[in-house]
Amino acid sequence: MAVNEVNVKLAQIALDNCEGFPFEEFANDFLAAFEGKDFIPVGGVNDGGADGIKEPGLYSVDDSKIYYQISIEENHRSKIKKTIDRLEVFGRSPKRLTYVTSQTIRVFDQEEDFLTDKHDVFIRIRDAKWIISHINYSDATKKAYYTHLERFTDFLKDIDNGKSVRKTEYVEHPSVYVFLQQQVENR
């Protein structure tokens, strides 16, 4: 049975409002579905700086692991620095780090280059825009959303779909209300 497409506007609202642990659980399920069997969720408390690891495949020429950090923190630069430091304290030598965040990072490609040069660790950023663009990738990615993030849009269910719009003597035709509703939604 196919899973319903995720409304990307609602997914963005959910990402904007989600909390740390639910986002980490979502990201682990989402990444496992998207990255495949080589992705291993590690996160939790005392995880040594790694929320996930992607082991190189059996026939891979590159033997370096990819570490994942999952966060809702606004200051991505600080979080990435702390993650790299924490990995090194735990005896890990990160060469590649994928930072997954519910935040939107402007000009993420420049940030990746800057942080890669600064820390001498290859940095990949998977921000809210990236998540939204892949949320409907498969039934498993959709299920990750519905299981962990959909509840962060529950407050919208209290909106009564325009029934509370009061009519006024200045508007004679109901299409004006439809037009105004569309203008608000498109902003």
PDB file of C-alpha atoms in Angstrom:
ATOM      1  CA  MET A   1       0.000   0.000   0.000  1.00  0.00           C
ATOM      2  CA  ALA A   2       1.475   3.316  -1.088  1.00  0.00           C
ATOM      3  CA  VAL A   3       1.985   6.075   1.441  1.00  0.00           C
ATOM      4  CA  ASN A   4       0.349   9.435   0.699  1.00  0.00           C
ATOM      5  CA  GLU A   5       2.579  12.169  -0.687  1.00  0.00           C
ATOM      6  CA  VAL A   6       3.796  14.569   1.978  1.00  0.00           C
ATOM      7  CA  ASN A   7       2.626  18.140   1.555  1.00  0.00           C
ATOM      8  CA  VAL A   8       5.965  19.961   1.360  1.00  0.00           C
ATOM      9  CA  LYS A   9       4.507  23.160   2.839  1.00  0.00           C
ATOM     10  CA  LEU A  10       3.393  21.233   5.900  1.00  0.00           C
ATOM     11  CA  ALA A  11       6.753  19.453   6.048  1.00  0.00           C
ATOM     12  CA  GLN A  12       8.506  22.834   6.145  1.00  0.00           C
ATOM     13  CA  ILE A  13       6.261  23.945   9.018  1.00  0.00           C
ATOM     14  CA  ALA A  14       7.000  20.682  10.847  1.00  0.00           C
ATOM     15  CA  LEU A  15      10.768  21.175  10.403  1.00  0.00           C
ATOM     16  CA  ASP A  16      10.471  24.754  11.670  1.00  0.00           C
ATOM     17  CA  ASN A  17       8.640  23.592  14.801  1.00  0.00           C
ATOM     18  CA  CYS A  18      10.168  20.209  15.630  1.00  0.00           C
ATOM     19  CA  GLU A  19      12.213  19.417  18.706  1.00  0.00           C
ATOM     20  CA  GLY A  20      15.666  17.820  18.874  1.00  0.00           C
ATOM     21  CA  PHE A  21      14.957  14.168  19.703  1.00  0.00           C
ATOM     22  CA  PRO A  22      12.004  13.776  17.305  1.00  0.00           C
ATOM     23  CA  PHE A  23      14.084  15.387  14.546  1.00  0.00           C
ATOM     24  CA  GLU A  24      16.971  13.008  15.245  1.00  0.00           C
ATOM     25  CA  GLU A  25      14.617  10.010  15.124  1.00  0.00           C
ATOM     26  CA  PHE A  26      13.118  11.317  11.875  1.00  0.00           C
ATOM     27  CA  ALA A  27      16.555  11.934  10.347  1.00  0.00           C
ATOM     28  CA  ASN A  28      17.773   8.451  11.272  1.00  0.00           C
ATOM     29  CA  ASP A  29      14.763   6.796   9.626  1.00  0.00           C
ATOM     30  CA  PHE A  30      14.899   9.193   6.666  1.00  0.00           C
ATOM     31  CA  LEU A  31      18.631   8.680   6.085  1.00  0.00           C
ATOM     32  CA  ALA A  32      18.343   4.908   6.435  1.00  0.00           C
ATOM     33  CA  ALA A  33      15.689   4.976   3.706  1.00  0.00           C
ATOM     34  CA  PHE A  34      17.591   7.407   1.503  1.00  0.00           C
ATOM     35  CA  GLU A  35      21.216   6.297   2.019  1.00  0.00           C
ATOM     36  CA  GLY A  36      20.523   2.575   2.143  1.00  0.00           C
ATOM     37  CA  LYS A  37      21.844  -0.327   4.173  1.00  0.00           C
ATOM     38  CA  ASP A  38      25.296   1.165   4.738  1.00  0.00           C
ATOM     39  CA  PHE A  39      23.876   3.917   6.976  1.00  0.00           C
ATOM     40  CA  ILE A  40      24.041   3.003  10.654  1.00  0.00           C
ATOM     41  CA  PRO A  41      22.163   5.133  13.225  1.00  0.00           C
ATOM     42  CA  VAL A  42      24.366   5.675  16.271  1.00  0.00           C
ATOM     43  CA  GLY A  43      22.912   8.736  17.984  1.00  0.00           C
ATOM     44  CA  GLY A  44      21.579   9.327  21.406  1.00  0.00           C
ATOM     45  CA  VAL A  45      23.283  10.518  24.537  1.00  0.00           C
ATOM     46  CA  ASN A  46      27.033   9.824  24.831  1.00  0.00           C
ATOM     47  CA  ASP A  47      27.306   8.943  21.152  1.00  0.00           C
ATOM     48  CA  GLY A  48      30.851  10.267  20.858  1.00  0.00           C
ATOM     49  CA  GLY A  49      29.833  12.996  18.433  1.00  0.00           C
ATOM     50  CA  ALA A  50      28.294  10.683  15.841  1.00  0.00           C
ATOM     51  CA  ASP A  51      24.540  10.454  15.289  1.00  0.00           C
ATOM     52  CA  GLY A  52      25.158   8.103  12.396  1.00  0.00           C
ATOM     53  CA  ILE A  53      27.925   6.437  10.407  1.00  0.00           C
ATOM     54  CA  LYS A  54      28.047   5.246   6.841  1.00  0.00           C
ATOM     55  CA  GLU A  55      30.518   2.441   6.465  1.00  0.00           C
ATOM     56  CA  PRO A  56      32.257   1.994   3.122  1.00  0.00           C
ATOM     57  CA  GLY A  57      30.973  -0.976   1.162  1.00  0.00           C
ATOM     58  CA  LEU A  58      32.838  -4.236   0.815  1.00  0.00           C
ATOM     59  CA  TYR A  59      34.159  -3.292  -2.617  1.00  0.00           C
ATOM     60  CA  SER A  60      34.809   0.363  -1.865  1.00  0.00           C
ATOM     61  CA  VAL A  61      38.236   1.816  -2.597  1.00  0.00           C
ATOM     62  CA  ASP A  62      37.735   4.563  -0.015  1.00  0.00           C
ATOM     63  CA  ASP A  63      37.966   3.176   3.505  1.00  0.00           C
ATOM     64  CA  SER A  64      36.928   6.328   5.381  1.00  0.00           C
ATOM     65  CA  LYS A  65      33.650   6.374   7.246  1.00  0.00           C
ATOM     66  CA  ILE A  66      31.170   9.184   6.816  1.00  0.00           C
ATOM     67  CA  TYR A  67      30.026  10.522  10.172  1.00  0.00           C
ATOM     68  CA  TYR A  68      26.613  12.163  10.514  1.00  0.00           C
ATOM     69  CA  GLN A  69      25.609  14.886  12.924  1.00  0.00           C
ATOM     70  CA  ILE A  70      21.887  15.614  13.251  1.00  0.00           C
ATOM     71  CA  SER A  71      20.841  18.885  14.842  1.00  0.00           C
ATOM     72  CA  ILE A  72      18.203  21.585  15.075  1.00  0.00           C
ATOM     73  CA  GLU A  73      20.700  24.162  16.377  1.00  0.00           C
ATOM     74  CA  GLU A  74      20.663  27.506  14.600  1.00  0.00           C
ATOM     75  CA  ASN A  75      24.452  28.005  14.685  1.00  0.00           C
ATOM     76  CA  HIS A  76      25.604  25.278  12.315  1.00  0.00           C
ATOM     77  CA  ARG A  77      29.241  26.415  12.314  1.00  0.00           C
ATOM     78  CA  SER A  78      29.523  26.056  16.076  1.00  0.00           C
ATOM     79  CA  LYS A  79      27.753  22.679  16.067  1.00  0.00           C
ATOM     80  CA  ILE A  80      29.994  21.306  13.306  1.00  0.00           C
ATOM     81  CA  LYS A  81      33.127  22.471  15.183  1.00  0.00           C
ATOM     82  CA  LYS A  82      31.878  20.865  18.426  1.00  0.00           C
ATOM     83  CA  THR A  83      31.053  17.656  16.542  1.00  0.00           C
ATOM     84  CA  ILE A  84      34.507  17.370  14.996  1.00  0.00           C
ATOM     85  CA  ASP A  85      36.139  18.067  18.375  1.00  0.00           C
ATOM     86  CA  ARG A  86      33.925  15.458  20.064  1.00  0.00           C
ATOM     87  CA  LEU A  87      34.695  12.835  17.413  1.00  0.00           C
ATOM     88  CA  GLU A  88      38.418  13.400  17.928  1.00  0.00           C
ATOM     89  CA  VAL A  89      38.088  13.168  21.735  1.00  0.00           C
ATOM     90  CA  PHE A  90      36.512   9.744  21.210  1.00  0.00           C
ATOM     91  CA  GLY A  91      39.495   8.629  19.146  1.00  0.00           C
ATOM     92  CA  ARG A  92      37.808   8.991  15.792  1.00  0.00           C
ATOM     93  CA  SER A  93      39.605  10.652  12.892  1.00  0.00           C
ATOM     94  CA  PRO A  94      36.826  12.183  10.831  1.00  0.00           C
ATOM     95  CA  LYS A  95      37.648  12.785   7.205  1.00  0.00           C
ATOM     96  CA  ARG A  96      34.023  13.233   6.120  1.00  0.00           C
ATOM     97  CA  LEU A  97      31.046  14.656   8.000  1.00  0.00           C
ATOM     98  CA  THR A  98      27.468  15.066   6.820  1.00  0.00           C
ATOM     99  CA  TYR A  99      25.574  17.649   8.851  1.00  0.00           C
ATOM    100  CA  VAL A 100      21.794  17.152   8.790  1.00  0.00           C
ATOM    101  CA  THR A 101      19.709  20.037  10.094  1.00  0.00           C
ATOM    102  CA  SER A 102      16.112  21.203  10.281  1.00  0.00           C
ATOM    103  CA  GLN A 103      17.387  24.734   9.642  1.00  0.00           C
ATOM    104  CA  THR A 104      17.766  26.344   6.236  1.00  0.00           C
ATOM    105  CA  ILE A 105      21.366  27.340   5.537  1.00  0.00           C
ATOM    106  CA  ARG A 106      21.804  30.084   2.998  1.00  0.00           C
ATOM    107  CA  VAL A 107      24.356  29.401   0.287  1.00  0.00           C
ATOM    108  CA  PHE A 108      25.065  25.959   1.723  1.00  0.00           C
ATOM    109  CA  ASP A 109      27.620  25.102  -0.987  1.00  0.00           C
ATOM    110  CA  GLN A 110      29.827  28.020   0.056  1.00  0.00           C
ATOM    111  CA  GLU A 111      29.390  26.975   3.688  1.00  0.00           C
ATOM    112  CA  GLU A 112      30.490  23.452   2.815  1.00  0.00           C
ATOM    113  CA  ASP A 113      33.624  24.769   1.094  1.00  0.00           C
ATOM    114  CA  PHE A 114      34.399  27.190   3.925  1.00  0.00           C
ATOM    115  CA  LEU A 115      33.959  24.578   6.670  1.00  0.00           C
ATOM    116  CA  THR A 116      35.868  21.912   4.714  1.00  0.00           C
ATOM    117  CA  ASP A 117      38.842  24.250   4.361  1.00  0.00           C
ATOM    118  CA  LYS A 118      38.627  25.469   7.963  1.00  0.00           C
ATOM    119  CA  HIS A 119      38.461  22.025   9.622  1.00  0.00           C
ATOM    120  CA  ASP A 120      40.272  19.887   7.042  1.00  0.00           C
ATOM    121  CA  VAL A 121      37.252  17.559   7.075  1.00  0.00           C
ATOM    122  CA  PHE A 122      35.049  17.101   4.004  1.00  0.00           C
ATOM    123  CA  ILE A 123      31.703  18.630   5.051  1.00  0.00           C
ATOM    124  CA  ARG A 124      28.334  17.967   3.417  1.00  0.00           C
ATOM    125  CA  ILE A 125      25.259  19.892   4.569  1.00  0.00           C
ATOM    126  CA  ARG A 126      21.776  18.454   4.284  1.00  0.00           C
ATOM    127  CA  ASP A 127      19.478  21.266   5.403  1.00  0.00           C
ATOM    128  CA  ALA A 128      15.699  21.765   5.447  1.00  0.00           C
ATOM    129  CA  LYS A 129      15.616  22.588   1.727  1.00  0.00           C
ATOM    130  CA  TRP A 130      17.393  19.334   0.909  1.00  0.00           C
ATOM    131  CA  ILE A 131      15.119  17.316   3.203  1.00  0.00           C
ATOM    132  CA  ILE A 132      11.991  18.890   1.691  1.00  0.00           C
ATOM    133  CA  SER A 133      13.199  18.183  -1.842  1.00  0.00           C
ATOM    134  CA  HIS A 134      13.647  14.483  -0.955  1.00  0.00           C
ATOM    135  CA  ILE A 135      10.762  13.963   1.499  1.00  0.00           C
ATOM    136  CA  ASN A 136       8.672  12.125  -1.129  1.00  0.00           C
ATOM    137  CA  TYR A 137      11.609  10.028  -2.380  1.00  0.00           C
ATOM    138  CA  SER A 138      10.082   6.727  -1.270  1.00  0.00           C
ATOM    139  CA  ASP A 139       7.382   5.287   0.935  1.00  0.00           C
ATOM    140  CA  ALA A 140      10.001   4.909   3.676  1.00  0.00           C
ATOM    141  CA  THR A 141      10.974   8.614   3.602  1.00  0.00           C
ATOM    142  CA  LYS A 142       7.292   9.566   3.718  1.00  0.00           C
ATOM    143  CA  LYS A 143       6.711   7.197   6.645  1.00  0.00           C
ATOM    144  CA  ALA A 144       9.618   8.801   8.494  1.00  0.00           C
ATOM    145  CA  TYR A 145       7.848  12.158   8.158  1.00  0.00           C
ATOM    146  CA  TYR A 146       4.430  10.846   9.207  1.00  0.00           C
ATOM    147  CA  THR A 147       5.894   8.923  12.145  1.00  0.00           C
ATOM    148  CA  HIS A 148       8.110  11.638  13.623  1.00  0.00           C
ATOM    149  CA  LEU A 149       7.263  15.105  12.275  1.00  0.00           C
ATOM    150  CA  GLU A 150       3.633  15.313  11.208  1.00  0.00           C
ATOM    151  CA  ARG A 151       2.494  15.992  14.795  1.00  0.00           C
ATOM    152  CA  PHE A 152       4.335  19.319  14.701  1.00  0.00           C
ATOM    153  CA  THR A 153       1.615  20.581  12.356  1.00  0.00           C
ATOM    154  CA  ASP A 154      -1.299  19.499  14.570  1.00  0.00           C
ATOM    155  CA  PHE A 155      -1.853  23.087  15.697  1.00  0.00           C
ATOM    156  CA  LEU A 156      -3.019  23.858  12.155  1.00  0.00           C
ATOM    157  CA  LYS A 157      -5.987  21.526  12.556  1.00  0.00           C
ATOM    158  CA  ASP A 158      -7.576  24.144  14.807  1.00  0.00           C
ATOM    159  CA  ILE A 159      -7.851  26.535  11.899  1.00  0.00           C
ATOM    160  CA  ASP A 160     -11.367  26.270  10.584  1.00  0.00           C
ATOM    161  CA  ASN A 161     -10.591  26.763   6.881  1.00  0.00           C
ATOM    162  CA  GLY A 162     -11.864  30.304   6.607  1.00  0.00           C
ATOM    163  CA  LYS A 163     -15.194  29.755   8.343  1.00  0.00           C
ATOM    164  CA  SER A 164     -14.298  32.456  10.801  1.00  0.00           C
ATOM    165  CA  VAL A 165     -13.998  35.075   8.049  1.00  0.00           C
ATOM    166  CA  ARG A 166     -16.518  37.750   8.822  1.00  0.00           C
ATOM    167  CA  LYS A 167     -18.475  39.200   5.983  1.00  0.00           C
ATOM    168  CA  THR A 168     -18.491  42.903   5.667  1.00  0.00           C
ATOM    169  CA  GLU A 169     -20.848  45.355   4.037  1.00  0.00           C
ATOM    170  CA  TYR A 170     -17.974  46.569   1.827  1.00  0.00           C
ATOM    171  CA  VAL A 171     -17.629  43.283  -0.075  1.00  0.00           C
ATOM    172  CA  GLU A 172     -20.538  42.137  -2.215  1.00  0.00           C
ATOM    173  CA  HIS A 173     -19.081  39.098  -4.003  1.00  0.00           C
ATOM    174  CA  PRO A 174     -17.621  36.009  -2.218  1.00  0.00           C
ATOM    175  CA  SER A 175     -14.844  35.599  -4.809  1.00  0.00           C
ATOM    176  CA  VAL A 176     -13.058  38.503  -3.125  1.00  0.00           C
ATOM    177  CA  TYR A 177     -12.512  36.298  -0.081  1.00  0.00           C
ATOM    178  CA  VAL A 178     -11.095  33.513  -2.248  1.00  0.00           C
ATOM    179  CA  PHE A 179      -8.763  35.971  -3.951  1.00  0.00           C
ATOM    180  CA  LEU A 180      -7.539  37.376  -0.624  1.00  0.00           C
ATOM    181  CA  GLN A 181      -7.028  33.862   0.783  1.00  0.00           C
ATOM    182  CA  GLN A 182      -4.857  32.957  -2.224  1.00  0.00           C
ATOM    183  CA  GLN A 183      -2.830  36.148  -1.868  1.00  0.00           C
ATOM    184  CA  VAL A 184      -2.089  35.342   1.770  1.00  0.00           C
ATOM    185  CA  GLU A 185      -1.119  31.739   0.961  1.00  0.00           C
ATOM    186  CA  ASN A 186       1.203  32.790  -1.877  1.00  0.00           C
ATOM    187  CA  ARG A 187       3.165  35.110   0.361  1.00  0.00           C
TER     188      ARG A 187
END
